Short mmCIF file of C-alpha atoms in Angstrom, two decimals:
data_model
loop_
_atom_site.label_atom_id
_atom_site.label_comp_id
_atom_site.label_asym_id
_atom_site.label_seq_id
_atom_site.Cartn_x
_atom_site.Cartn_y
_atom_site.Cartn_z
CA UNK C 1 8.23 141.60 30.05
CA UNK C 2 8.09 145.18 29.63
CA UNK C 3 7.95 144.71 33.06
CA UNK C 4 9.59 141.38 33.07
CA UNK C 5 9.11 138.44 35.15
CA UNK C 6 9.74 138.17 35.64
CA UNK C 7 10.96 142.41 35.22
CA UNK C 8 12.49 144.86 32.97
CA UNK C 9 11.27 147.68 30.92
CA UNK C 10 10.91 150.47 33.38
CA UNK C 11 8.33 152.29 31.26
CA UNK C 12 5.76 149.49 31.46
CA UNK C 13 6.60 148.81 35.09
CA UNK C 14 6.00 152.47 35.87
CA UNK C 15 2.73 152.46 33.94
CA UNK C 16 1.54 149.33 35.71
CA UNK C 17 2.69 150.55 39.11
CA UNK C 18 1.09 153.98 38.74
CA UNK C 19 -2.28 152.29 38.30
CA UNK C 20 -2.11 150.92 41.87
CA UNK C 21 -4.65 153.36 43.37
CA UNK C 22 -7.31 152.14 40.92
CA UNK C 23 -6.51 148.53 41.77
CA UNK C 24 -7.00 149.19 45.48
CA UNK C 25 -10.62 150.21 44.77
CA UNK C 26 -11.59 147.11 42.80
CA UNK C 27 -12.21 143.60 44.10
CA UNK C 28 -9.31 141.16 43.75
CA UNK C 29 -9.30 139.19 40.50
CA UNK C 30 -10.30 135.55 40.48
CA UNK C 31 -7.41 133.10 40.89
CA UNK C 32 -5.81 131.83 37.71
CA UNK C 33 -6.90 128.39 36.53
CA UNK C 34 -4.28 125.67 36.91
CA UNK C 35 -2.62 124.48 33.70
CA UNK C 36 -0.76 121.15 33.82
CA UNK C 37 2.99 121.70 34.10
CA UNK C 38 5.90 119.83 32.58
CA UNK C 39 7.33 117.96 35.59
CA UNK C 40 10.84 119.01 34.55
CA UNK C 41 9.81 122.69 34.92
CA UNK C 42 8.60 122.24 38.51
CA UNK C 43 11.05 119.64 39.86
CA UNK C 44 13.27 122.08 41.78
CA UNK C 45 13.55 125.77 42.64
CA UNK C 46 16.31 126.13 40.04
CA UNK C 47 14.19 124.42 37.36
CA UNK C 48 11.11 126.59 37.90
CA UNK C 49 13.15 129.83 37.92
CA UNK C 50 14.89 128.76 34.69
CA UNK C 51 11.50 127.93 33.15
CA UNK C 52 10.15 131.32 34.22
CA UNK C 53 12.99 133.19 32.51
CA UNK C 54 12.87 130.90 29.49
CA UNK C 55 9.16 131.19 28.79
CA UNK C 56 9.06 135.01 28.66
CA UNK C 57 12.19 135.26 26.50
CA UNK C 58 12.28 135.30 22.71
CA UNK C 59 13.04 137.38 19.65
CA UNK C 60 10.56 139.82 18.11
CA UNK C 61 7.77 138.00 16.32
CA UNK C 62 8.27 134.76 18.28
CA UNK C 63 5.11 133.78 20.18
CA UNK C 64 5.52 132.82 23.83
CA UNK C 65 4.12 129.62 25.30
CA UNK C 66 1.64 131.26 27.66
CA UNK C 67 0.19 127.91 28.77
CA UNK C 68 3.66 126.93 29.98
CA UNK C 69 3.92 130.32 31.73
CA UNK C 70 0.55 129.79 33.44
CA UNK C 71 1.55 126.27 34.52
CA UNK C 72 4.36 127.63 36.70
CA UNK C 73 2.10 129.75 38.91
CA UNK C 74 0.01 128.76 41.91
CA UNK C 75 -3.67 129.75 41.43
CA UNK C 76 -3.25 132.58 43.97
CA UNK C 77 0.05 133.86 42.48
CA UNK C 78 0.84 137.48 41.69
CA UNK C 79 3.43 139.37 39.65
CA UNK C 80 4.27 142.72 41.24
CA UNK C 81 6.20 145.39 39.33
CA UNK C 82 7.41 148.38 41.31
CA UNK C 83 8.20 151.89 40.18
CA UNK C 84 8.22 155.51 41.19
CA UNK C 85 5.47 158.00 40.46
CA UNK C 86 6.09 161.60 39.30
CA UNK C 87 6.17 162.74 42.94
CA UNK C 88 9.01 160.32 43.65
CA UNK C 89 6.92 157.95 45.76
CA UNK C 90 7.21 154.20 45.37
CA UNK C 91 4.34 152.41 43.69
CA UNK C 92 3.42 148.83 42.87
CA UNK C 93 0.71 146.88 41.13
CA UNK C 94 -0.24 143.26 41.81
CA UNK C 95 -1.13 141.33 38.65
CA UNK C 96 -2.43 137.83 38.17
CA UNK C 97 -0.46 135.75 35.66
CA UNK C 98 -3.39 136.23 33.25
CA UNK C 99 -3.24 140.02 33.62
CA UNK C 100 0.49 139.90 33.02
CA UNK C 101 -0.01 137.89 29.81
CA UNK C 102 -2.64 140.37 28.61
CA UNK C 103 -0.68 143.52 29.50
CA UNK C 104 2.94 142.54 28.82
CA UNK C 105 2.58 139.70 26.32
CA UNK C 106 1.99 141.77 23.17
CA UNK C 107 5.06 143.98 23.76
CA UNK C 108 7.31 141.00 24.48
CA UNK C 109 6.46 139.52 21.09
CA UNK C 110 6.41 142.85 19.23
CA UNK C 111 9.72 144.22 20.55
CA UNK C 112 11.65 141.07 21.39
CA UNK C 113 12.66 140.40 24.96
CA UNK C 114 15.23 138.17 26.58
CA UNK C 115 15.63 138.17 30.33
CA UNK C 116 18.36 136.15 31.95
CA UNK C 117 19.53 135.61 35.47
CA UNK C 118 23.06 136.87 36.06
CA UNK C 119 23.27 136.12 39.79
CA UNK C 120 21.04 134.72 42.52
CA UNK C 121 20.73 134.05 46.23
CA UNK C 122 18.39 131.33 47.44
CA UNK C 123 17.11 130.67 50.94
CA UNK C 124 14.89 127.75 51.90
CA UNK C 125 12.96 126.72 54.94
CA UNK C 126 10.90 123.56 54.47
CA UNK C 127 8.37 124.06 51.68
CA UNK C 128 9.16 127.75 51.12
CA UNK C 129 11.95 129.23 49.04
CA UNK C 130 12.94 132.80 48.38
CA UNK C 131 15.14 133.55 45.36
CA UNK C 132 16.71 137.00 44.99
CA UNK C 133 17.43 136.83 41.25
CA UNK C 134 19.45 139.56 39.55
CA UNK C 135 18.45 139.88 35.90
CA UNK C 136 19.42 141.66 32.73
CA UNK C 137 17.09 142.32 29.80
CA UNK C 138 17.96 142.40 26.11
CA UNK C 139 15.91 142.71 22.91
CA UNK C 140 18.07 140.09 21.14
CA UNK C 141 20.75 137.78 22.47
CA UNK C 142 23.27 139.55 20.23
CA UNK C 143 22.71 142.97 21.86
CA UNK C 144 26.03 144.37 23.09
CA UNK C 145 24.53 145.49 26.42
CA UNK C 146 21.28 145.04 28.34
CA UNK C 147 18.63 147.76 28.14
CA UNK C 148 17.59 147.04 31.74
CA UNK C 149 18.74 145.25 34.88
CA UNK C 150 17.18 144.72 38.24
CA UNK C 151 16.21 142.21 40.89
CA UNK C 152 13.33 139.73 40.90
CA UNK C 153 12.24 138.62 44.36
CA UNK C 154 10.70 135.22 43.64
CA UNK C 155 8.75 133.28 46.26
CA UNK C 156 8.25 129.55 45.67
CA UNK C 157 6.13 126.92 47.41
CA UNK C 158 6.35 123.13 47.37
CA UNK C 159 3.03 121.36 47.94
CA UNK C 160 4.55 117.90 48.39
CA UNK C 161 4.32 117.17 44.67
CA UNK C 162 5.83 120.11 42.81
CA UNK C 163 7.19 123.66 43.08
CA UNK C 164 4.93 126.65 42.39
CA UNK C 165 5.70 130.33 41.83
CA UNK C 166 3.70 132.29 44.42
CA UNK C 167 5.02 135.74 43.54
CA UNK C 168 7.50 137.60 41.44
CA UNK C 169 8.12 141.05 42.88
CA UNK C 170 10.69 143.18 41.06
CA UNK C 171 12.49 146.47 40.88
CA UNK C 172 14.49 147.75 37.94
CA UNK C 173 17.86 149.36 38.39
CA UNK C 174 17.94 153.15 37.95
CA UNK C 175 20.77 155.69 37.93
CA UNK C 176 19.79 156.63 41.50
CA UNK C 177 19.50 152.98 42.56
CA UNK C 178 22.34 150.92 41.07
CA UNK C 179 22.51 147.21 41.78
CA UNK C 180 24.57 146.53 44.92
CA UNK C 181 27.74 144.53 44.34
CA UNK C 182 26.55 141.70 46.60
CA UNK C 183 23.77 140.98 44.05
CA UNK C 184 26.05 140.98 41.01
CA UNK C 185 27.95 138.00 39.59
CA UNK C 186 31.07 137.05 41.53
CA UNK C 187 34.31 136.21 39.84
CA UNK C 188 35.55 132.80 40.88
#
């Protein structure tokens, strides 16, 4: 995702985030329609996070399975990229999954985009789960280094039948805001 999920490309995240004032003046978008999910994708918090990363990832020219993407999200879900405006103030923009597909989808396919989790912390209380997922973004899996890294804050909900993504809220790493060591992979 040029933002990804999930996160990533700071340029698109900044562009999306800087549009936040306009969003505040418009009515909220209608909830996304529910698409049937593969039960394996929604069986556990780990499965739905893996499906989320998997569905947005692919080489240039490879179409993404946007119905699978949609199937992961609760009808009220949002994807929320953050950034900084030219004045140095933090910004964000809340997108429906459908808006994300429309805005980020073409660049993911055009440029190639692979996002993978390199570390995570999960906390659960009953039907709610929070995953702090550190990611890295590459254009191809053979790239020698990621072009972006950051943290996805993923909120999940279990309705008694399956897991749903309620929100993916992310911030990309910058030179002024490096990833803290506690959110990086540990060496065992």
